Amino acid sequence: MQTIKGILFDKDGTLLDYDESWLPVNRELARIASEGDSELADRLLLACGMDPVTGHIVPDSLLAAGNTRQISEGLIAAGSRLDVIELTTRLDDLFSHAAEFSVAVTDLAAFFGRLHGRGFRLGVASSDNERSIRQTAQRFGFAPFIDYVAGYDSGFGTKPEPGMVLGFCAATGLEPSEVAVVGDNNHDLHMGRNAKAGVTVAVLTGTGSRESLAAASDYCLNDITELEGLLPDLQPA
Ligand SMILES: [Mg+2]
């Protein structure tokens, strides 16, 4: 593998376990968008990619991969009577609040601390809003180890555009070829490819599957902890 000096992580389904963190939030999102009409709420969930009975999420669906604005537009197209600005604002509030209840895939403070100690520059690029990402970094104690945060509202564009990766490069002085992009969705991997990132790494803690992620990933890992064995040390012990 070429020299990788920086790692840019997606958040949901990558650092946070998607099902444990997001299924209850998606149900609340549908309740808000349907204004309490439970039949409409189920239809909205289905239209945006979640089976209201089993909780199964369709890989790369709006709920799996969309940003707040895109999810709001999808909910309205599927029958929500709220307007897009109000709904986006209410969902961003919900998502920020959800950061308090999210479940990490591993001890993120220890994980980021080890990678930081090995010399990697680290960042988070998410389709969630920047406030939620920063709250997550604080809550799980890895904020001191990251150099960069980009949400859909940070001004770097949206996935799968390359902007969030290029922003990470600008913040750290790295070339895209020195960056690994890690995520659970094709949006993440395509963002990496569009930016000409050195490697794209898929993880299976989110809404994707080995099949759905195979084409756009150089590596497919069960979870982020396997990354530690994959990347050679940057600094001799
Ligand atoms: Mg994700």
JSON list of C-alpha atoms and ligand atoms in Angstrom, two decimals:
[
{"chain": "A", "resi": 1, "resn": "MET", "atom": "CA", "xyz": [0.00, 0.00, 0.00]},
{"chain": "A", "resi": 2, "resn": "GLN", "atom": "CA", "xyz": [1.22, 3.52, -0.75]},
{"chain": "A", "resi": 3, "resn": "THR", "atom": "CA", "xyz": [1.96, 5.74, 2.22]},
{"chain": "A", "resi": 4, "resn": "ILE", "atom": "CA", "xyz": [-1.23, 6.76, 3.98]},
{"chain": "A", "resi": 5, "resn": "LYS", "atom": "CA", "xyz": [-0.78, 9.68, 6.36]},
{"chain": "A", "resi": 6, "resn": "GLY", "atom": "CA", "xyz": [-4.34, 10.76, 6.97]},
{"chain": "A", "resi": 7, "resn": "ILE", "atom": "CA", "xyz": [-7.66, 9.02, 7.61]},
{"chain": "A", "resi": 8, "resn": "LEU", "atom": "CA", "xyz": [-11.03, 10.63, 6.97]},
{"chain": "A", "resi": 9, "resn": "PHE", "atom": "CA", "xyz": [-13.90, 8.83, 8.64]},
{"chain": "A", "resi": 10, "resn": "ASP", "atom": "CA", "xyz": [-17.61, 8.93, 8.01]},
{"chain": "A", "resi": 11, "resn": "LYS", "atom": "CA", "xyz": [-19.59, 9.11, 11.29]},
{"chain": "A", "resi": 12, "resn": "ASP", "atom": "CA", "xyz": [-22.84, 7.16, 11.21]},
{"chain": "A", "resi": 13, "resn": "GLY", "atom": "CA", "xyz": [-22.46, 3.47, 10.56]},
{"chain": "A", "resi": 14, "resn": "THR", "atom": "CA", "xyz": [-18.68, 3.91, 10.70]},
{"chain": "A", "resi": 15, "resn": "LEU", "atom": "CA", "xyz": [-17.78, 5.40, 14.12]},
{"chain": "A", "resi": 16, "resn": "LEU", "atom": "CA", "xyz": [-21.30, 4.87, 15.46]},
{"chain": "A", "resi": 17, "resn": "ASP", "atom": "CA", "xyz": [-23.25, 1.65, 15.18]},
{"chain": "A", "resi": 18, "resn": "TYR", "atom": "CA", "xyz": [-26.02, 2.51, 12.75]},
{"chain": "A", "resi": 19, "resn": "ASP", "atom": "CA", "xyz": [-28.83, 0.29, 13.99]},
{"chain": "A", "resi": 20, "resn": "GLU", "atom": "CA", "xyz": [-28.38, 1.01, 17.68]},
{"chain": "A", "resi": 21, "resn": "SER", "atom": "CA", "xyz": [-27.89, 4.72, 17.16]},
{"chain": "A", "resi": 22, "resn": "TRP", "atom": "CA", "xyz": [-30.29, 5.56, 14.37]},
{"chain": "A", "resi": 23, "resn": "LEU", "atom": "CA", "xyz": [-33.33, 3.26, 14.20]},
{"chain": "A", "resi": 24, "resn": "PRO", "atom": "CA", "xyz": [-35.10, 5.04, 17.10]},
{"chain": "A", "resi": 25, "resn": "VAL", "atom": "CA", "xyz": [-34.14, 8.41, 15.63]},
{"chain": "A", "resi": 26, "resn": "ASN", "atom": "CA", "xyz": [-35.59, 7.47, 12.25]},
{"chain": "A", "resi": 27, "resn": "ARG", "atom": "CA", "xyz": [-38.89, 6.59, 13.94]},
{"chain": "A", "resi": 28, "resn": "GLU", "atom": "CA", "xyz": [-38.93, 9.97, 15.68]},
{"chain": "A", "resi": 29, "resn": "LEU", "atom": "CA", "xyz": [-38.05, 11.66, 12.38]},
{"chain": "A", "resi": 30, "resn": "ALA", "atom": "CA", "xyz": [-41.08, 10.02, 10.76]},
{"chain": "A", "resi": 31, "resn": "ARG", "atom": "CA", "xyz": [-43.30, 11.07, 13.68]},
{"chain": "A", "resi": 32, "resn": "ILE", "atom": "CA", "xyz": [-42.20, 14.68, 13.23]},
{"chain": "A", "resi": 33, "resn": "ALA", "atom": "CA", "xyz": [-42.59, 14.65, 9.44]},
{"chain": "A", "resi": 34, "resn": "SER", "atom": "CA", "xyz": [-46.02, 12.99, 9.63]},
{"chain": "A", "resi": 35, "resn": "GLU", "atom": "CA", "xyz": [-47.21, 15.30, 12.43]},
{"chain": "A", "resi": 36, "resn": "GLY", "atom": "CA", "xyz": [-48.22, 12.25, 14.45]},
{"chain": "A", "resi": 37, "resn": "ASP", "atom": "CA", "xyz": [-50.13, 10.39, 11.70]},
{"chain": "A", "resi": 38, "resn": "SER", "atom": "CA", "xyz": [-48.74, 6.87, 12.26]},
{"chain": "A", "resi": 39, "resn": "GLU", "atom": "CA", "xyz": [-49.95, 5.47, 8.95]},
{"chain": "A", "resi": 40, "resn": "LEU", "atom": "CA", "xyz": [-48.23, 8.31, 7.10]},
{"chain": "A", "resi": 41, "resn": "ALA", "atom": "CA", "xyz": [-45.15, 7.86, 9.30]},
{"chain": "A", "resi": 42, "resn": "ASP", "atom": "CA", "xyz": [-44.79, 4.25, 8.12]},
{"chain": "A", "resi": 43, "resn": "ARG", "atom": "CA", "xyz": [-45.19, 5.30, 4.49]},
{"chain": "A", "resi": 44, "resn": "LEU", "atom": "CA", "xyz": [-42.54, 8.00, 4.92]},
{"chain": "A", "resi": 45, "resn": "LEU", "atom": "CA", "xyz": [-40.09, 5.51, 6.43]},
{"chain": "A", "resi": 46, "resn": "LEU", "atom": "CA", "xyz": [-40.63, 3.07, 3.57]},
{"chain": "A", "resi": 47, "resn": "ALA", "atom": "CA", "xyz": [-40.22, 5.79, 0.96]},
{"chain": "A", "resi": 48, "resn": "CYS", "atom": "CA", "xyz": [-36.91, 6.91, 2.50]},
{"chain": "A", "resi": 49, "resn": "GLY", "atom": "CA", "xyz": [-35.45, 3.41, 2.86]},
{"chain": "A", "resi": 50, "resn": "MET", "atom": "CA", "xyz": [-36.47, 1.89, 6.22]},
{"chain": "A", "resi": 51, "resn": "ASP", "atom": "CA", "xyz": [-38.86, -1.00, 6.73]},
{"chain": "A", "resi": 52, "resn": "PRO", "atom": "CA", "xyz": [-41.10, 0.27, 9.57]},
{"chain": "A", "resi": 53, "resn": "VAL", "atom": "CA", "xyz": [-41.61, -3.27, 10.91]},
{"chain": "A", "resi": 54, "resn": "THR", "atom": "CA", "xyz": [-38.15, -4.86, 10.77]},
{"chain": "A", "resi": 55, "resn": "GLY", "atom": "CA", "xyz": [-36.07, -1.68, 10.86]},
{"chain": "A", "resi": 56, "resn": "HIS", "atom": "CA", "xyz": [-34.06, -2.89, 7.86]},
{"chain": "A", "resi": 57, "resn": "ILE", "atom": "CA", "xyz": [-32.40, -0.02, 5.99]},
{"chain": "A", "resi": 58, "resn": "VAL", "atom": "CA", "xyz": [-31.92, -0.18, 2.23]},
{"chain": "A", "resi": 59, "resn": "PRO", "atom": "CA", "xyz": [-28.21, 0.40, 1.44]},
{"chain": "A", "resi": 60, "resn": "ASP", "atom": "CA", "xyz": [-27.54, 3.85, -0.05]},
{"chain": "A", "resi": 61, "resn": "SER", "atom": "CA", "xyz": [-31.15, 4.96, 0.52]},
{"chain": "A", "resi": 62, "resn": "LEU", "atom": "CA", "xyz": [-31.98, 8.47, 1.72]},
{"chain": "A", "resi": 63, "resn": "LEU", "atom": "CA", "xyz": [-31.97, 7.45, 5.38]},
{"chain": "A", "resi": 64, "resn": "ALA", "atom": "CA", "xyz": [-28.70, 5.56, 4.92]},
{"chain": "A", "resi": 65, "resn": "ALA", "atom": "CA", "xyz": [-26.86, 8.24, 3.03]},
{"chain": "A", "resi": 66, "resn": "GLY", "atom": "CA", "xyz": [-28.80, 11.47, 2.67]},
{"chain": "A", "resi": 67, "resn": "ASN", "atom": "CA", "xyz": [-28.06, 14.75, 4.40]},
{"chain": "A", "resi": 68, "resn": "THR", "atom": "CA", "xyz": [-30.76, 16.51, 6.41]},
{"chain": "A", "resi": 69, "resn": "ARG", "atom": "CA", "xyz": [-31.89, 18.65, 3.50]},
{"chain": "A", "resi": 70, "resn": "GLN", "atom": "CA", "xyz": [-32.11, 15.68, 1.13]},
{"chain": "A", "resi": 71, "resn": "ILE", "atom": "CA", "xyz": [-34.01, 13.60, 3.71]},
{"chain": "A", "resi": 72, "resn": "SER", "atom": "CA", "xyz": [-36.44, 16.48, 4.26]},
{"chain": "A", "resi": 73, "resn": "GLU", "atom": "CA", "xyz": [-37.06, 16.80, 0.53]},
{"chain": "A", "resi": 74, "resn": "GLY", "atom": "CA", "xyz": [-37.63, 13.04, 0.30]},
{"chain": "A", "resi": 75, "resn": "LEU", "atom": "CA", "xyz": [-40.10, 13.08, 3.20]},
{"chain": "A", "resi": 76, "resn": "ILE", "atom": "CA", "xyz": [-42.04, 15.93, 1.57]},
{"chain": "A", "resi": 77, "resn": "ALA", "atom": "CA", "xyz": [-42.06, 14.17, -1.81]},
{"chain": "A", "resi": 78, "resn": "ALA", "atom": "CA", "xyz": [-43.48, 11.11, 0.01]},
{"chain": "A", "resi": 79, "resn": "GLY", "atom": "CA", "xyz": [-46.31, 13.02, 1.67]},
{"chain": "A", "resi": 80, "resn": "SER", "atom": "CA", "xyz": [-45.07, 15.13, 4.62]},
{"chain": "A", "resi": 81, "resn": "ARG", "atom": "CA", "xyz": [-47.01, 18.40, 4.72]},
{"chain": "A", "resi": 82, "resn": "LEU", "atom": "CA", "xyz": [-44.28, 20.42, 6.46]},
{"chain": "A", "resi": 83, "resn": "ASP", "atom": "CA", "xyz": [-42.21, 22.84, 4.41]},
{"chain": "A", "resi": 84, "resn": "VAL", "atom": "CA", "xyz": [-38.61, 22.01, 3.63]},
{"chain": "A", "resi": 85, "resn": "ILE", "atom": "CA", "xyz": [-36.99, 24.74, 5.70]},
{"chain": "A", "resi": 86, "resn": "GLU", "atom": "CA", "xyz": [-39.02, 24.00, 8.82]},
{"chain": "A", "resi": 87, "resn": "LEU", "atom": "CA", "xyz": [-38.55, 20.25, 8.46]},
{"chain": "A", "resi": 88, "resn": "THR", "atom": "CA", "xyz": [-34.78, 20.56, 7.87]},
{"chain": "A", "resi": 89, "resn": "THR", "atom": "CA", "xyz": [-34.43, 22.74, 10.97]},
{"chain": "A", "resi": 90, "resn": "ARG", "atom": "CA", "xyz": [-36.45, 20.36, 13.13]},
{"chain": "A", "resi": 91, "resn": "LEU", "atom": "CA", "xyz": [-34.53, 17.32, 11.89]},
{"chain": "A", "resi": 92, "resn": "ASP", "atom": "CA", "xyz": [-31.16, 19.00, 12.46]},
{"chain": "A", "resi": 93, "resn": "ASP", "atom": "CA", "xyz": [-32.27, 19.63, 16.06]},
{"chain": "A", "resi": 94, "resn": "LEU", "atom": "CA", "xyz": [-33.36, 16.01, 16.38]},
{"chain": "A", "resi": 95, "resn": "PHE", "atom": "CA", "xyz": [-30.04, 14.77, 14.99]},
{"chain": "A", "resi": 96, "resn": "SER", "atom": "CA", "xyz": [-28.00, 16.98, 17.35]},
{"chain": "A", "resi": 97, "resn": "HIS", "atom": "CA", "xyz": [-30.03, 15.66, 20.26]},
{"chain": "A", "resi": 98, "resn": "ALA", "atom": "CA", "xyz": [-29.53, 12.10, 18.99]},
{"chain": "A", "resi": 99, "resn": "ALA", "atom": "CA", "xyz": [-25.76, 12.45, 19.43]},
{"chain": "A", "resi": 100, "resn": "GLU", "atom": "CA", "xyz": [-26.38, 12.08, 23.19]},
{"chain": "A", "resi": 101, "resn": "PHE", "atom": "CA", "xyz": [-27.87, 8.63, 22.73]},
{"chain": "A", "resi": 102, "resn": "SER", "atom": "CA", "xyz": [-25.68, 7.22, 19.99]},
{"chain": "A", "resi": 103, "resn": "VAL", "atom": "CA", "xyz": [-23.67, 4.03, 20.45]},
{"chain": "A", "resi": 104, "resn": "ALA", "atom": "CA", "xyz": [-20.03, 3.82, 19.32]},
{"chain": "A", "resi": 105, "resn": "VAL", "atom": "CA", "xyz": [-18.63, 0.74, 17.56]},
{"chain": "A", "resi": 106, "resn": "THR", "atom": "CA", "xyz": [-15.55, 0.75, 19.83]},
{"chain": "A", "resi": 107, "resn": "ASP", "atom": "CA", "xyz": [-13.85, 2.92, 22.47]},
{"chain": "A", "resi": 108, "resn": "LEU", "atom": "CA", "xyz": [-13.39, 5.89, 20.13]},
{"chain": "A", "resi": 109, "resn": "ALA", "atom": "CA", "xyz": [-11.16, 7.93, 22.47]},
{"chain": "A", "resi": 110, "resn": "ALA", "atom": "CA", "xyz": [-8.72, 5.01, 22.73]},
{"chain": "A", "resi": 111, "resn": "PHE", "atom": "CA", "xyz": [-8.98, 4.20, 19.01]},
{"chain": "A", "resi": 112, "resn": "PHE", "atom": "CA", "xyz": [-8.34, 7.76, 17.83]},
{"chain": "A", "resi": 113, "resn": "GLY", "atom": "CA", "xyz": [-5.68, 8.18, 20.49]},
{"chain": "A", "resi": 114, "resn": "ARG", "atom": "CA", "xyz": [-3.74, 5.18, 19.17]},
{"chain": "A", "resi": 115, "resn": "LEU", "atom": "CA", "xyz": [-3.96, 6.35, 15.53]},
{"chain": "A", "resi": 116, "resn": "HIS", "atom": "CA", "xyz": [-2.96, 9.86, 16.55]},
{"chain": "A", "resi": 117, "resn": "GLY", "atom": "CA", "xyz": [-0.02, 8.40, 18.48]},
{"chain": "A", "resi": 118, "resn": "ARG", "atom": "CA", "xyz": [1.09, 6.56, 15.34]},
{"chain": "A", "resi": 119, "resn": "GLY", "atom": "CA", "xyz": [1.26, 9.88, 13.50]},
{"chain": "A", "resi": 120, "resn": "PHE", "atom": "CA", "xyz": [-1.92, 9.83, 11.42]},
{"chain": "A", "resi": 121, "resn": "ARG", "atom": "CA", "xyz": [-3.85, 13.02, 10.75]},
{"chain": "A", "resi": 122, "resn": "LEU", "atom": "CA", "xyz": [-7.52, 12.34, 11.43]},
{"chain": "A", "resi": 123, "resn": "GLY", "atom": "CA", "xyz": [-10.83, 13.83, 10.38]},
{"chain": "A", "resi": 124, "resn": "VAL", "atom": "CA", "xyz": [-14.56, 13.20, 10.24]},
{"chain": "A", "resi": 125, "resn": "ALA", "atom": "CA", "xyz": [-16.70, 13.89, 7.15]},
{"chain": "A", "resi": 126, "resn": "SER", "atom": "CA", "xyz": [-20.41, 13.32, 7.61]},
{"chain": "A", "resi": 127, "resn": "SER", "atom": "CA", "xyz": [-23.70, 14.11, 5.90]},
{"chain": "A", "resi": 128, "resn": "ASP", "atom": "CA", "xyz": [-24.96, 15.08, 9.37]},
{"chain": "A", "resi": 129, "resn": "ASN", "atom": "CA", "xyz": [-24.61, 18.70, 10.49]},
{"chain": "A", "resi": 130, "resn": "GLU", "atom": "CA", "xyz": [-21.28, 19.93, 11.88]},
{"chain": "A", "resi": 131, "resn": "ARG", "atom": "CA", "xyz": [-22.73, 20.63, 15.34]},
{"chain": "A", "resi": 132, "resn": "SER", "atom": "CA", "xyz": [-23.76, 16.97, 15.71]},
{"chain": "A", "resi": 133, "resn": "ILE", "atom": "CA", "xyz": [-20.32, 15.75, 14.65]},
{"chain": "A", "resi": 134, "resn": "ARG", "atom": "CA", "xyz": [-18.57, 18.01, 17.17]},
{"chain": "A", "resi": 135, "resn": "GLN", "atom": "CA", "xyz": [-20.95, 16.86, 19.91]},
{"chain": "A", "resi": 136, "resn": "THR", "atom": "CA", "xyz": [-20.16, 13.25, 19.05]},
{"chain": "A", "resi": 137, "resn": "ALA", "atom": "CA", "xyz": [-16.41, 13.95, 19.18]},
{"chain": "A", "resi": 138, "resn": "GLN", "atom": "CA", "xyz": [-16.78, 15.60, 22.59]},
{"chain": "A", "resi": 139, "resn": "ARG", "atom": "CA", "xyz": [-19.06, 12.97, 24.02]},
{"chain": "A", "resi": 140, "resn": "PHE", "atom": "CA", "xyz": [-16.81, 10.06, 23.04]},
{"chain": "A", "resi": 141, "resn": "GLY", "atom": "CA", "xyz": [-13.61, 11.90, 23.95]},
{"chain": "A", "resi": 142, "resn": "PHE", "atom": "CA", "xyz": [-11.83, 11.91, 20.58]},
{"chain": "A", "resi": 143, "resn": "ALA", "atom": "CA", "xyz": [-12.11, 15.63, 19.85]},
{"chain": "A", "resi": 144, "resn": "PRO", "atom": "CA", "xyz": [-8.46, 16.26, 20.91]},
{"chain": "A", "resi": 145, "resn": "PHE", "atom": "CA", "xyz": [-7.19, 13.80, 18.28]},
{"chain": "A", "resi": 146, "resn": "ILE", "atom": "CA", "xyz": [-8.95, 15.10, 15.18]},
{"chain": "A", "resi": 147, "resn": "ASP", "atom": "CA", "xyz": [-7.69, 17.82, 12.86]},
{"chain": "A", "resi": 148, "resn": "TYR", "atom": "CA", "xyz": [-10.81, 18.37, 10.82]},
{"chain": "A", "resi": 149, "resn": "VAL", "atom": "CA", "xyz": [-14.59, 18.11, 10.86]},
{"chain": "A", "resi": 150, "resn": "ALA", "atom": "CA", "xyz": [-16.91, 18.55, 7.88]},
{"chain": "A", "resi": 151, "resn": "GLY", "atom": "CA", "xyz": [-20.69, 18.27, 7.88]},
{"chain": "A", "resi": 152, "resn": "TYR", "atom": "CA", "xyz": [-23.10, 18.88, 5.04]},
{"chain": "A", "resi": 153, "resn": "ASP", "atom": "CA", "xyz": [-23.40, 22.48, 6.28]},
{"chain": "A", "resi": 154, "resn": "SER", "atom": "CA", "xyz": [-19.64, 23.21, 6.60]},
{"chain": "A", "resi": 155, "resn": "GLY", "atom": "CA", "xyz": [-19.17, 24.63, 3.11]},
{"chain": "A", "resi": 156, "resn": "PHE", "atom": "CA", "xyz": [-17.25, 21.73, 1.52]},
{"chain": "A", "resi": 157, "resn": "GLY", "atom": "CA", "xyz": [-20.19, 20.46, -0.55]},
{"chain": "A", "resi": 158, "resn": "THR", "atom": "CA", "xyz": [-21.94, 17.14, -0.07]},
{"chain": "A", "resi": 159, "resn": "LYS", "atom": "CA", "xyz": [-21.03, 13.50, -0.65]},
{"chain": "A", "resi": 160, "resn": "PRO", "atom": "CA", "xyz": [-20.15, 12.05, -3.10]},
{"chain": "A", "resi": 161, "resn": "GLU", "atom": "CA", "xyz": [-18.54, 15.29, -4.26]},
{"chain": "A", "resi": 162, "resn": "PRO", "atom": "CA", "xyz": [-14.80, 15.41, -3.45]},
{"chain": "A", "resi": 163, "resn": "GLY", "atom": "CA", "xyz": [-14.93, 18.66, -1.42]},
{"chain": "A", "resi": 164, "resn": "MET", "atom": "CA", "xyz": [-14.83, 17.21, 2.10]},
{"chain": "A", "resi": 165, "resn": "VAL", "atom": "CA", "xyz": [-11.68, 15.20, 1.25]},
{"chain": "A", "resi": 166, "resn": "LEU", "atom": "CA", "xyz": [-10.03, 18.21, -0.39]},
{"chain": "A", "resi": 167, "resn": "GLY", "atom": "CA", "xyz": [-10.91, 20.28, 2.69]},
{"chain": "A", "resi": 168, "resn": "PHE", "atom": "CA", "xyz": [-9.19, 17.68, 4.88]},
{"chain": "A", "resi": 169, "resn": "CYS", "atom": "CA", "xyz": [-6.12, 17.87, 2.62]},
{"chain": "A", "resi": 170, "resn": "ALA", "atom": "CA", "xyz": [-6.10, 21.68, 2.84]},
{"chain": "A", "resi": 171, "resn": "ALA", "atom": "CA", "xyz": [-6.37, 21.50, 6.65]},
{"chain": "A", "resi": 172, "resn": "THR", "atom": "CA", "xyz": [-3.56, 18.97, 7.03]},
{"chain": "A", "resi": 173, "resn": "GLY", "atom": "CA", "xyz": [-1.24, 19.66, 4.09]},
{"chain": "A", "resi": 174, "resn": "LEU", "atom": "CA", "xyz": [-1.67, 16.11, 2.76]},
{"chain": "A", "resi": 175, "resn": "GLU", "atom": "CA", "xyz": [-2.19, 15.04, -0.84]},
{"chain": "A", "resi": 176, "resn": "PRO", "atom": "CA", "xyz": [-5.40, 13.12, -1.63]},
{"chain": "A", "resi": 177, "resn": "SER", "atom": "CA", "xyz": [-3.21, 10.11, -2.50]},
{"chain": "A", "resi": 178, "resn": "GLU", "atom": "CA", "xyz": [-2.01, 10.08, 1.14]},
{"chain": "A", "resi": 179, "resn": "VAL", "atom": "CA", "xyz": [-5.56, 9.86, 2.51]},
{"chain": "A", "resi": 180, "resn": "ALA", "atom": "CA", "xyz": [-7.70, 6.84, 3.36]},
{"chain": "A", "resi": 181, "resn": "VAL", "atom": "CA", "xyz": [-11.46, 7.44, 3.21]},
{"chain": "A", "resi": 182, "resn": "VAL", "atom": "CA", "xyz": [-13.46, 5.13, 5.48]},
{"chain": "A", "resi": 183, "resn": "GLY", "atom": "CA", "xyz": [-17.23, 4.70, 5.35]},
{"chain": "A", "resi": 184, "resn": "ASP", "atom": "CA", "xyz": [-20.27, 2.43, 5.32]},
{"chain": "A", "resi": 185, "resn": "ASN", "atom": "CA", "xyz": [-21.94, 3.83, 2.20]},
{"chain": "A", "resi": 186, "resn": "ASN", "atom": "CA", "xyz": [-21.13, 4.19, -1.45]},
{"chain": "A", "resi": 187, "resn": "HIS", "atom": "CA", "xyz": [-21.46, 7.96, -0.99]},
{"chain": "A", "resi": 188, "resn": "ASP", "atom": "CA", "xyz": [-18.34, 7.84, 1.19]},
{"chain": "A", "resi": 189, "resn": "LEU", "atom": "CA", "xyz": [-16.39, 5.59, -1.14]},
{"chain": "A", "resi": 190, "resn": "HIS", "atom": "CA", "xyz": [-17.38, 7.54, -4.25]},
{"chain": "A", "resi": 191, "resn": "MET", "atom": "CA", "xyz": [-16.36, 10.76, -2.49]},
{"chain": "A", "resi": 192, "resn": "GLY", "atom": "CA", "xyz": [-12.97, 9.14, -1.93]},
{"chain": "A", "resi": 193, "resn": "ARG", "atom": "CA", "xyz": [-12.66, 8.02, -5.54]},
{"chain": "A", "resi": 194, "resn": "ASN", "atom": "CA", "xyz": [-13.83, 11.42, -6.85]},
{"chain": "A", "resi": 195, "resn": "ALA", "atom": "CA", "xyz": [-11.10, 13.09, -4.76]},
{"chain": "A", "resi": 196, "resn": "LYS", "atom": "CA", "xyz": [-8.50, 10.52, -5.92]},
{"chain": "A", "resi": 197, "resn": "ALA", "atom": "CA", "xyz": [-7.93, 9.39, -2.35]},
{"chain": "A", "resi": 198, "resn": "GLY", "atom": "CA", "xyz": [-5.14, 6.85, -1.83]},
{"chain": "A", "resi": 199, "resn": "VAL", "atom": "CA", "xyz": [-7.47, 4.11, -0.61]},
{"chain": "A", "resi": 200, "resn": "THR", "atom": "CA", "xyz": [-11.16, 3.67, 0.06]},
{"chain": "A", "resi": 201, "resn": "VAL", "atom": "CA", "xyz": [-12.13, 1.42, 2.95]},
{"chain": "A", "resi": 202, "resn": "ALA", "atom": "CA", "xyz": [-15.64, 0.07, 3.52]},
{"chain": "A", "resi": 203, "resn": "VAL", "atom": "CA", "xyz": [-16.90, -1.04, 6.96]},
{"chain": "A", "resi": 204, "resn": "LEU", "atom": "CA", "xyz": [-19.88, -3.28, 7.72]},
{"chain": "A", "resi": 205, "resn": "THR", "atom": "CA", "xyz": [-21.16, -1.56, 10.89]},
{"chain": "A", "resi": 206, "resn": "GLY", "atom": "CA", "xyz": [-23.62, 0.55, 8.93]},
{"chain": "A", "resi": 207, "resn": "THR", "atom": "CA", "xyz": [-26.21, 0.13, 6.23]},
{"chain": "A", "resi": 208, "resn": "GLY", "atom": "CA", "xyz": [-24.04, -1.33, 3.48]},
{"chain": "A", "resi": 209, "resn": "SER", "atom": "CA", "xyz": [-23.19, -4.94, 2.75]},
{"chain": "A", "resi": 210, "resn": "ARG", "atom": "CA", "xyz": [-20.10, -6.64, 1.36]},
{"chain": "A", "resi": 211, "resn": "GLU", "atom": "CA", "xyz": [-21.99, -6.88, -1.95]},
{"chain": "A", "resi": 212, "resn": "SER", "atom": "CA", "xyz": [-23.21, -3.28, -2.05]},
{"chain": "A", "resi": 213, "resn": "LEU", "atom": "CA", "xyz": [-19.77, -1.89, -1.15]},
{"chain": "A", "resi": 214, "resn": "ALA", "atom": "CA", "xyz": [-17.48, -4.16, -3.18]},
{"chain": "A", "resi": 215, "resn": "ALA", "atom": "CA", "xyz": [-17.22, -2.11, -6.37]},
{"chain": "A", "resi": 216, "resn": "ALA", "atom": "CA", "xyz": [-16.03, 1.18, -4.85]},
{"chain": "A", "resi": 217, "resn": "SER", "atom": "CA", "xyz": [-13.84, -0.08, -1.98]},
{"chain": "A", "resi": 218, "resn": "ASP", "atom": "CA", "xyz": [-10.21, -1.20, -1.97]},
{"chain": "A", "resi": 219, "resn": "TYR", "atom": "CA", "xyz": [-10.76, -2.96, 1.37]},
{"chain": "A", "resi": 220, "resn": "CYS", "atom": "CA", "xyz": [-13.89, -4.12, 3.15]},
{"chain": "A", "resi": 221, "resn": "LEU", "atom": "CA", "xyz": [-13.54, -4.51, 6.94]},
{"chain": "A", "resi": 222, "resn": "ASN", "atom": "CA", "xyz": [-15.94, -5.76, 9.59]},
{"chain": "A", "resi": 223, "resn": "ASP", "atom": "CA", "xyz": [-15.36, -2.57, 11.57]},
{"chain": "A", "resi": 224, "resn": "ILE", "atom": "CA", "xyz": [-12.89, 0.32, 12.00]},
{"chain": "A", "resi": 225, "resn": "THR", "atom": "CA", "xyz": [-10.70, -1.54, 14.52]},
{"chain": "A", "resi": 226, "resn": "GLU", "atom": "CA", "xyz": [-9.38, -3.74, 11.69]},
{"chain": "A", "resi": 227, "resn": "LEU", "atom": "CA", "xyz": [-7.91, -0.59, 10.15]},
{"chain": "A", "resi": 228, "resn": "GLU", "atom": "CA", "xyz": [-5.17, -0.63, 12.77]},
{"chain": "A", "resi": 229, "resn": "GLY", "atom": "CA", "xyz": [-3.74, -3.84, 11.35]},
{"chain": "A", "resi": 230, "resn": "LEU", "atom": "CA", "xyz": [-4.19, -2.69, 7.77]},
{"chain": "A", "resi": 231, "resn": "LEU", "atom": "CA", "xyz": [-2.20, 0.55, 7.91]},
{"chain": "A", "resi": 232, "resn": "PRO", "atom": "CA", "xyz": [1.57, 0.41, 8.37]},
{"chain": "A", "resi": 233, "resn": "ASP", "atom": "CA", "xyz": [2.98, 2.60, 11.12]},
{"chain": "A", "resi": 234, "resn": "LEU", "atom": "CA", "xyz": [4.03, 6.08, 10.08]},
{"chain": "A", "resi": 235, "resn": "GLN", "atom": "CA", "xyz": [6.41, 6.46, 12.98]},
{"chain": "A", "resi": 236, "resn": "PRO", "atom": "CA", "xyz": [8.94, 3.82, 14.02]},
{"chain": "A", "resi": 237, "resn": "ALA", "atom": "CA", "xyz": [8.25, 2.55, 17.53]},
{"chain": "B", "resi": 1, "resn": "MG", "atom": "MG", "xyz": [-22.51, 6.42, 7.18]}
]
